[in-house]
Amino acid sequence: MTQIVTLKQLIGYARRVGAAVILLLAATACSPAPSGLMQLHDYQQRVANTLSREAIPYQPQTPEQIPAARELRVTIPRLQLSLLDSMRLDTCRAGSLIAERNSSLGRLTSGVMRYYHDRELLDALYDCAEQLETSEPELAQRVRQQAQAKQATMPQLRMQAIVSDDSLRNVLRKADRALPEVEGAQLAPLFQAFNIILNTLNNDAELPAENQLEQALEALAKSAYLSQLWRALFDNQQYLQQLNPLVINISAEAGCLSKGVPERARVLRQVFIARFSGPVQQHISALVRQAQQLEAYLDALYAEPELLQTQPTLVKWNNYLRHIAALDDQLVAETRNHVEFWQQLFTDCEFTPGA
C-alpha cells in the first residue's frame, strides 16, 4: 500500500534537509584557525578563496624541547667542615646557615634559591674566618680554606642552579600552543622578576631580599606567556613555510603573465595589503620585538666556555638557548621569503607601490 505523506511531514522534512545543508556548507566554508595562528590562517583562507583553491591545512610540527634536567648534571666537588668545626661555629652566622642547609627543608631547596643560600653561606664563611682570627686562629684558617674551596665551585653551583630551576625552565620551554595575542602588560612583570633572579646569579651584584627572590621565582613559575611566545615564533615560521605552495606561482595563477591586469590580480593585491601587510605583519613584528627584548636575559644564562671544558653536558643547554634565541631571526627570514613571491606578483602585474 502506498504511504500517504502529509503536507506537514513534507515541510518538516524540507526544513531538516535545509538545516543539514546549511551546517555542511558552514563546516566546509572555512576551518577553524590553529591555536595562536589566527592572523596567518585568515590571510591564507582569503588568498585560497581568491585563487579558487583549497586552503592548505596546517601541519603542526614538534619543536625542539628544553633538555631534561637529568641530562645536564653538573659535577661539583663535595665540601664539608668536620662535625667538630661545625659545632664550634655556633657563634658565627655561618653556623646557623650550615644547620639550615643540613635540615630536611634545606636539603629540598634547589635551583636559584639554593644558589642564593650558597652566596649567603660563602659570605658568612669569610666573615666567620675574620671573626675567629684572634680567638681561634687555627679554626679561622680551616674556615677560610673551606670558603676558598667553595668559592672555586661557585661557577658549577651557579650553572646547576640555572639548568635545574623549575621557574627558569618554565619560561624557557616551548608551550603546547602558540601565544594568541602579544601583550606588553604581561611581559613587564616578567622582566622585573628576571632582573631579581639575574642579580642573584651575578656574584658581583648585591643579593636581593629572600622574599623578593621567592616572589620573582613564583612569577616565572606561574606564567605561560614566554613559553607560548617561543612556540608562537616557531609555529608562525612553520606555517609561513607551509604556505609556499600557495604563492609560489601566484603571478601565473593571477593571470599577470599575459596582457592586461585581470580582476583576480587586483583582488589578490588588496588581500595582501589588507591582511598580510596589516594583521599578519603586525603580529609577527610584535612577536619578534618581544623576543629581541629577551636576548639580554638569555645571554646571562649560558655556560661559560671555560666551564664547558669540564662540564660537557652543558653543551646541550647552550645549544638550546641558541635555538630559542634564533627563533625570531628565522621567522623574519621566512617572512621576507614569503613577501618575495608577492613582490614578483606586483612586478609582473605592474602594480605601482602605494597605489
CSV table of C-alpha atoms in Angstrom, one decimal:
chain,number,residue,atom,x,y,z
A,1,MET,CA,0.0,0.0,0.0
A,2,THR,CA,1.3,3.4,-0.9
A,3,GLN,CA,2.0,5.5,2.2
A,4,ILE,CA,0.3,8.9,2.3
A,5,VAL,CA,2.7,11.7,3.2
A,6,THR,CA,1.0,14.8,4.6
A,7,LEU,CA,2.0,18.4,3.7
A,8,LYS,CA,3.1,19.0,7.3
A,9,GLN,CA,5.5,16.0,7.1
A,10,LEU,CA,6.9,17.3,3.8
A,11,ILE,CA,7.6,20.7,5.3
A,12,GLY,CA,9.3,19.2,8.3
A,13,TYR,CA,11.5,17.0,6.1
A,14,ALA,CA,12.5,20.0,3.9
A,15,ARG,CA,13.4,22.0,7.0
A,16,ARG,CA,15.6,19.2,8.3
A,17,VAL,CA,17.4,18.8,5.0
A,18,GLY,CA,17.8,22.5,4.6
A,19,ALA,CA,19.4,22.8,8.1
A,20,ALA,CA,21.7,19.9,7.3
A,21,VAL,CA,22.8,21.6,4.1
A,22,ILE,CA,23.5,24.9,5.8
A,23,LEU,CA,25.6,23.1,8.5
A,24,LEU,CA,27.6,21.3,5.9
A,25,LEU,CA,28.3,24.5,3.9
A,26,ALA,CA,29.3,26.3,7.1
A,27,ALA,CA,31.7,23.5,8.0
A,28,THR,CA,33.3,23.3,4.6
A,29,ALA,CA,33.5,27.1,4.0
A,30,CYS,CA,36.3,27.5,6.4
A,31,SER,CA,38.2,25.5,9.0
A,32,PRO,CA,39.0,26.9,12.5
A,33,ALA,CA,42.3,28.7,12.9
A,34,PRO,CA,45.1,26.7,14.6
A,35,SER,CA,45.8,27.9,18.1
A,36,GLY,CA,47.8,31.2,18.0
A,37,LEU,CA,47.8,31.4,14.2
A,38,MET,CA,44.6,33.3,13.5
A,39,GLN,CA,46.2,36.1,11.5
A,40,LEU,CA,48.0,33.8,9.1
A,41,HIS,CA,45.1,31.4,8.8
A,42,ASP,CA,42.7,34.2,7.9
A,43,TYR,CA,45.1,35.5,5.3
A,44,GLN,CA,45.7,32.2,3.6
A,45,GLN,CA,41.9,31.4,3.5
A,46,ARG,CA,41.3,34.7,1.6
A,47,VAL,CA,44.2,34.0,-0.8
A,48,ALA,CA,43.0,30.5,-1.4
A,49,ASN,CA,39.4,31.6,-2.0
A,50,THR,CA,40.6,34.2,-4.5
A,51,LEU,CA,42.6,31.6,-6.4
A,52,SER,CA,39.7,29.1,-6.2
A,53,ARG,CA,42.0,26.7,-4.4
A,54,GLU,CA,41.7,24.5,-1.3
A,55,ALA,CA,43.3,26.1,1.7
A,56,ILE,CA,46.4,24.3,2.9
A,57,PRO,CA,45.8,22.6,6.2
A,58,TYR,CA,48.3,23.5,8.8
A,59,GLN,CA,50.5,20.6,9.8
A,60,PRO,CA,51.8,21.1,13.4
A,61,GLN,CA,55.5,20.4,13.8
A,62,THR,CA,57.1,19.1,17.0
A,63,PRO,CA,59.6,21.8,18.2
A,64,GLU,CA,62.9,21.2,19.9
A,65,GLN,CA,62.3,21.0,23.6
A,66,ILE,CA,64.4,22.1,26.5
A,67,PRO,CA,66.9,19.3,27.6
A,68,ALA,CA,65.8,17.3,30.7
A,69,ALA,CA,67.4,18.4,33.9
A,70,ARG,CA,68.8,14.8,34.3
A,71,GLU,CA,70.8,15.3,31.1
A,72,LEU,CA,72.5,18.4,32.4
A,73,ARG,CA,74.0,17.2,35.7
A,74,VAL,CA,76.9,19.3,36.8
A,75,THR,CA,79.8,17.6,38.7
A,76,ILE,CA,80.6,19.6,41.8
A,77,PRO,CA,83.2,18.6,44.4
A,78,ARG,CA,81.6,17.9,47.8
A,79,LEU,CA,82.9,20.2,50.6
A,80,GLN,CA,82.2,19.7,54.2
A,81,LEU,CA,83.5,21.0,57.5
A,82,SER,CA,84.2,18.5,60.2
A,83,LEU,CA,81.4,18.0,62.7
A,84,LEU,CA,83.6,19.4,65.5
A,85,ASP,CA,84.5,22.5,63.5
A,86,SER,CA,80.8,23.0,62.6
A,87,MET,CA,79.8,22.8,66.2
A,88,ARG,CA,82.4,25.5,67.0
A,89,LEU,CA,80.9,27.9,64.5
A,90,ASP,CA,77.8,28.5,66.6
A,91,THR,CA,78.9,32.0,67.4
A,92,CYS,CA,79.1,32.8,63.7
A,93,ARG,CA,76.3,33.3,61.2
A,94,ALA,CA,77.8,30.6,59.1
A,95,GLY,CA,76.9,28.1,61.9
A,96,SER,CA,73.2,28.7,61.6
A,97,LEU,CA,73.3,28.7,57.8
A,98,ILE,CA,75.1,25.3,57.8
A,99,ALA,CA,72.4,24.0,60.2
A,100,GLU,CA,69.7,25.3,57.9
A,101,ARG,CA,71.3,23.7,54.9
A,102,ASN,CA,71.6,20.3,56.6
A,103,SER,CA,67.9,20.4,57.8
A,104,SER,CA,65.3,18.3,56.0
A,105,LEU,CA,63.8,21.5,54.5
A,106,GLY,CA,67.2,22.9,53.5
A,107,ARG,CA,68.1,19.7,51.6
A,108,LEU,CA,65.0,20.1,49.5
A,109,THR,CA,66.0,23.6,48.4
A,110,SER,CA,67.1,23.6,44.8
A,111,GLY,CA,67.7,25.9,41.8
A,112,VAL,CA,68.2,29.6,42.1
A,113,MET,CA,67.0,29.7,45.7
A,114,ARG,CA,69.7,27.2,46.6
A,115,TYR,CA,72.3,29.3,44.9
A,116,TYR,CA,71.0,32.3,46.9
A,117,HIS,CA,71.9,30.4,50.1
A,118,ASP,CA,75.2,29.4,48.6
A,119,ARG,CA,76.1,33.0,48.2
A,120,GLU,CA,74.9,33.8,51.7
A,121,LEU,CA,77.0,30.9,53.1
A,122,LEU,CA,80.1,31.9,51.2
A,123,ASP,CA,80.0,35.5,52.6
A,124,ALA,CA,79.3,34.1,56.1
A,125,LEU,CA,82.3,31.8,56.0
A,126,TYR,CA,84.6,34.6,55.1
A,127,ASP,CA,83.1,36.8,57.9
A,128,CYS,CA,83.4,33.9,60.3
A,129,ALA,CA,87.1,33.3,59.5
A,130,GLU,CA,87.8,37.0,60.1
A,131,GLN,CA,85.8,37.0,63.4
A,132,LEU,CA,87.8,33.9,64.7
A,133,GLU,CA,91.2,35.2,63.6
A,134,THR,CA,92.2,36.4,67.0
A,135,SER,CA,90.5,33.9,69.3
A,136,GLU,CA,90.9,30.7,67.3
A,137,PRO,CA,93.4,31.3,64.5
A,138,GLU,CA,93.7,27.6,63.5
A,139,LEU,CA,89.9,27.2,63.2
A,140,ALA,CA,89.8,30.5,61.3
A,141,GLN,CA,92.4,29.2,58.8
A,142,ARG,CA,90.3,26.0,58.2
A,143,VAL,CA,87.1,28.0,57.8
A,144,ARG,CA,88.9,30.3,55.3
A,145,GLN,CA,90.2,27.3,53.4
A,146,GLN,CA,86.6,26.0,53.2
A,147,ALA,CA,85.4,29.4,52.0
A,148,GLN,CA,88.1,29.5,49.2
A,149,ALA,CA,87.2,25.9,48.2
A,150,LYS,CA,83.6,26.8,48.0
A,151,GLN,CA,84.3,29.9,46.0
A,152,ALA,CA,86.1,27.8,43.5
A,153,THR,CA,82.9,25.7,42.9
A,154,MET,CA,80.6,28.7,42.5
A,155,PRO,CA,80.6,28.6,38.7
A,156,GLN,CA,79.4,25.0,38.8
A,157,LEU,CA,76.9,25.8,41.5
A,158,ARG,CA,75.6,28.7,39.5
A,159,MET,CA,75.0,26.6,36.4
A,160,GLN,CA,73.5,23.8,38.4
A,161,ALA,CA,71.0,26.3,39.7
A,162,ILE,CA,70.2,27.7,36.3
A,163,VAL,CA,69.6,24.3,34.5
A,164,SER,CA,67.7,22.8,37.3
A,165,ASP,CA,65.5,25.7,38.4
A,166,ASP,CA,61.8,24.9,37.7
A,167,SER,CA,60.8,28.6,37.3
A,168,LEU,CA,63.5,29.3,34.7
A,169,ARG,CA,62.8,26.0,32.8
A,170,ASN,CA,59.1,27.0,32.7
A,171,VAL,CA,59.8,30.3,30.8
A,172,LEU,CA,62.5,28.8,28.6
A,173,ARG,CA,60.5,25.7,27.3
A,174,LYS,CA,58.1,25.9,24.4
A,175,ALA,CA,54.4,25.6,25.3
A,176,ASP,CA,52.0,23.2,23.6
A,177,ARG,CA,50.2,26.1,22.0
A,178,ALA,CA,51.2,29.5,20.5
A,179,LEU,CA,50.7,32.9,22.1
A,180,PRO,CA,47.4,34.2,20.6
A,181,GLU,CA,48.0,37.9,21.2
A,182,VAL,CA,51.1,39.9,22.1
A,183,GLU,CA,50.6,41.9,25.4
A,184,GLY,CA,53.3,44.2,26.7
A,185,ALA,CA,51.5,44.4,30.0
A,186,GLN,CA,52.1,40.7,30.7
A,187,LEU,CA,55.8,41.0,29.7
A,188,ALA,CA,56.8,43.9,32.0
A,189,PRO,CA,56.4,42.0,35.4
A,190,LEU,CA,58.4,39.1,33.9
A,191,PHE,CA,61.3,41.4,33.1
A,192,GLN,CA,61.2,42.6,36.8
A,193,ALA,CA,61.3,39.0,38.0
A,194,PHE,CA,64.1,38.2,35.6
A,195,ASN,CA,66.2,41.1,36.9
A,196,ILE,CA,65.9,39.9,40.5
A,197,ILE,CA,66.9,36.4,39.5
A,198,LEU,CA,69.9,37.5,37.5
A,199,ASN,CA,71.1,39.7,40.3
A,200,THR,CA,71.0,36.5,42.5
A,201,LEU,CA,73.1,34.7,39.9
A,202,ASN,CA,75.6,37.6,39.5
A,203,ASN,CA,78.2,37.3,42.2
A,204,ASP,CA,79.1,41.0,41.8
A,205,ALA,CA,75.6,42.2,42.4
A,206,GLU,CA,74.0,42.7,45.8
A,207,LEU,CA,71.7,39.9,46.9
A,208,PRO,CA,68.0,40.9,46.9
A,209,ALA,CA,65.8,40.2,49.9
A,210,GLU,CA,64.9,36.5,50.1
A,211,ASN,CA,61.2,37.2,49.8
A,212,GLN,CA,61.8,39.2,46.7
A,213,LEU,CA,63.5,36.2,45.1
A,214,GLU,CA,60.7,34.0,46.2
A,215,GLN,CA,58.1,36.3,44.5
A,216,ALA,CA,60.2,36.5,41.4
A,217,LEU,CA,60.5,32.8,41.0
A,218,GLU,CA,56.8,32.4,41.7
A,219,ALA,CA,56.0,34.9,39.0
A,220,LEU,CA,58.0,33.0,36.4
A,221,ALA,CA,56.7,29.6,37.6
A,222,LYS,CA,53.1,30.7,37.1
A,223,SER,CA,53.4,32.4,33.8
A,224,ALA,CA,52.8,30.7,30.5
A,225,TYR,CA,53.5,33.9,28.5
A,226,LEU,CA,57.1,33.3,27.5
A,227,SER,CA,56.8,29.6,26.7
A,228,GLN,CA,53.8,30.5,24.4
A,229,LEU,CA,55.9,33.3,22.9
A,230,TRP,CA,58.7,30.8,21.9
A,231,ARG,CA,56.0,28.5,20.5
A,232,ALA,CA,54.4,31.4,18.5
A,233,LEU,CA,57.7,32.3,16.9
A,234,PHE,CA,58.2,28.6,15.9
A,235,ASP,CA,54.6,28.0,14.7
A,236,ASN,CA,54.3,31.1,12.6
A,237,GLN,CA,57.6,30.4,10.9
A,238,GLN,CA,56.4,26.8,10.2
A,239,TYR,CA,53.1,27.9,8.9
A,240,LEU,CA,54.6,30.5,6.6
A,241,GLN,CA,56.9,27.8,5.2
A,242,GLN,CA,54.0,25.5,4.6
A,243,LEU,CA,52.2,28.3,2.7
A,244,ASN,CA,54.9,28.5,0.0
A,245,PRO,CA,52.9,26.2,-2.5
A,246,LEU,CA,50.0,28.7,-2.3
A,247,VAL,CA,52.1,31.6,-3.5
A,248,ILE,CA,55.0,30.2,-5.4
A,249,ASN,CA,53.2,30.6,-8.8
A,250,ILE,CA,50.9,33.3,-7.8
A,251,SER,CA,51.7,35.6,-10.7
A,252,ALA,CA,50.7,32.9,-13.2
A,253,GLU,CA,47.6,31.9,-11.2
A,254,ALA,CA,46.6,35.6,-11.0
A,255,GLY,CA,46.8,35.9,-14.8
A,256,CYS,CA,49.6,38.5,-14.8
A,257,LEU,CA,51.8,36.7,-17.2
A,258,SER,CA,49.5,37.6,-20.1
A,259,LYS,CA,48.5,41.0,-21.3
A,260,GLY,CA,46.4,43.2,-19.1
A,261,VAL,CA,45.7,43.0,-15.4
A,262,PRO,CA,42.8,40.7,-14.5
A,263,GLU,CA,40.4,41.4,-11.7
A,264,ARG,CA,41.7,38.4,-9.7
A,265,ALA,CA,45.2,40.1,-9.5
A,266,ARG,CA,43.6,43.2,-8.2
A,267,VAL,CA,41.7,41.3,-5.5
A,268,LEU,CA,44.9,39.5,-4.5
A,269,ARG,CA,46.7,42.8,-4.2
A,270,GLN,CA,44.0,44.0,-1.9
A,271,VAL,CA,44.2,40.8,0.2
A,272,PHE,CA,47.9,41.2,0.6
A,273,ILE,CA,47.7,44.8,1.6
A,274,ALA,CA,44.7,44.4,3.9
A,275,ARG,CA,45.5,41.0,5.5
A,276,PHE,CA,49.3,40.3,5.2
A,277,SER,CA,50.7,43.9,5.4
A,278,GLY,CA,48.2,44.5,8.2
A,279,PRO,CA,47.3,41.9,10.8
A,280,VAL,CA,49.9,39.3,9.8
A,281,GLN,CA,53.0,41.6,9.8
A,282,GLN,CA,51.8,43.5,12.8
A,283,HIS,CA,51.5,40.3,14.8
A,284,ILE,CA,54.9,38.9,13.6
A,285,SER,CA,56.6,42.2,14.3
A,286,ALA,CA,55.2,42.3,17.8
A,287,LEU,CA,56.4,38.7,18.5
A,288,VAL,CA,59.9,39.5,17.1
A,289,ARG,CA,60.2,42.7,19.1
A,290,GLN,CA,59.4,41.0,22.4
A,291,ALA,CA,61.9,38.1,21.6
A,292,GLN,CA,64.6,40.7,20.9
A,293,GLN,CA,63.9,42.3,24.3
A,294,LEU,CA,64.6,38.9,25.9
A,295,GLU,CA,68.1,38.4,24.3
A,296,ALA,CA,70.0,40.1,27.1
A,297,TYR,CA,68.3,37.8,29.7
A,298,LEU,CA,69.2,34.7,27.6
A,299,ASP,CA,72.8,35.8,27.3
A,300,ALA,CA,73.1,35.7,31.1
A,301,LEU,CA,72.1,32.1,31.2
A,302,TYR,CA,74.8,30.5,29.0
A,303,ALA,CA,77.5,28.3,30.5
A,304,GLU,CA,80.9,29.9,30.1
A,305,PRO,CA,83.4,28.3,27.6
A,306,GLU,CA,85.8,27.5,30.4
A,307,LEU,CA,83.1,25.6,32.3
A,308,LEU,CA,82.2,23.6,29.2
A,309,GLN,CA,85.6,22.0,29.1
A,310,THR,CA,85.0,20.2,32.4
A,311,GLN,CA,81.1,20.0,32.2
A,312,PRO,CA,80.5,18.8,28.6
A,313,THR,CA,76.8,18.0,29.3
A,314,LEU,CA,76.2,21.8,29.4
A,315,VAL,CA,76.8,22.0,25.7
A,316,LYS,CA,73.2,20.8,25.3
A,317,TRP,CA,72.0,23.7,27.4
A,318,ASN,CA,73.9,26.3,25.4
A,319,ASN,CA,72.6,24.8,22.1
A,320,TYR,CA,69.1,25.0,23.3
A,321,LEU,CA,69.5,28.7,24.4
A,322,ARG,CA,70.9,29.5,20.9
A,323,HIS,CA,68.0,27.7,19.4
A,324,ILE,CA,65.3,29.8,21.1
A,325,ALA,CA,67.4,33.0,20.6
A,326,ALA,CA,67.4,32.3,16.8
A,327,LEU,CA,63.6,31.8,16.5
A,328,ASP,CA,63.0,35.5,15.9
A,329,ASP,CA,65.6,35.7,13.1
A,330,GLN,CA,64.2,32.6,11.5
A,331,LEU,CA,60.7,34.0,11.5
A,332,VAL,CA,61.9,37.3,10.0
A,333,ALA,CA,63.8,35.4,7.3
A,334,GLU,CA,60.7,33.2,6.4
A,335,THR,CA,58.5,36.3,6.3
A,336,ARG,CA,60.9,38.0,3.8
A,337,ASN,CA,61.0,34.9,1.7
A,338,HIS,CA,57.2,34.8,1.6
A,339,VAL,CA,56.9,38.5,0.7
A,340,GLU,CA,59.3,38.0,-2.3
A,341,PHE,CA,56.6,35.9,-4.0
A,342,TRP,CA,54.2,38.9,-3.7
A,343,GLN,CA,56.9,41.3,-4.8
A,344,GLN,CA,57.1,39.2,-8.0
A,345,LEU,CA,53.4,39.5,-8.4
A,346,PHE,CA,53.5,43.2,-8.1
A,347,THR,CA,56.3,43.4,-10.7
A,348,ASP,CA,54.5,41.1,-13.1
A,349,CYS,CA,51.2,42.9,-12.7
A,350,GLU,CA,52.9,46.3,-12.9
A,351,PHE,CA,51.3,47.5,-9.7
A,352,THR,CA,52.5,50.9,-8.6
A,353,PRO,CA,53.8,50.8,-5.0
A,354,GLY,CA,51.4,52.5,-2.7
A,355,ALA,CA,48.8,52.9,-5.4
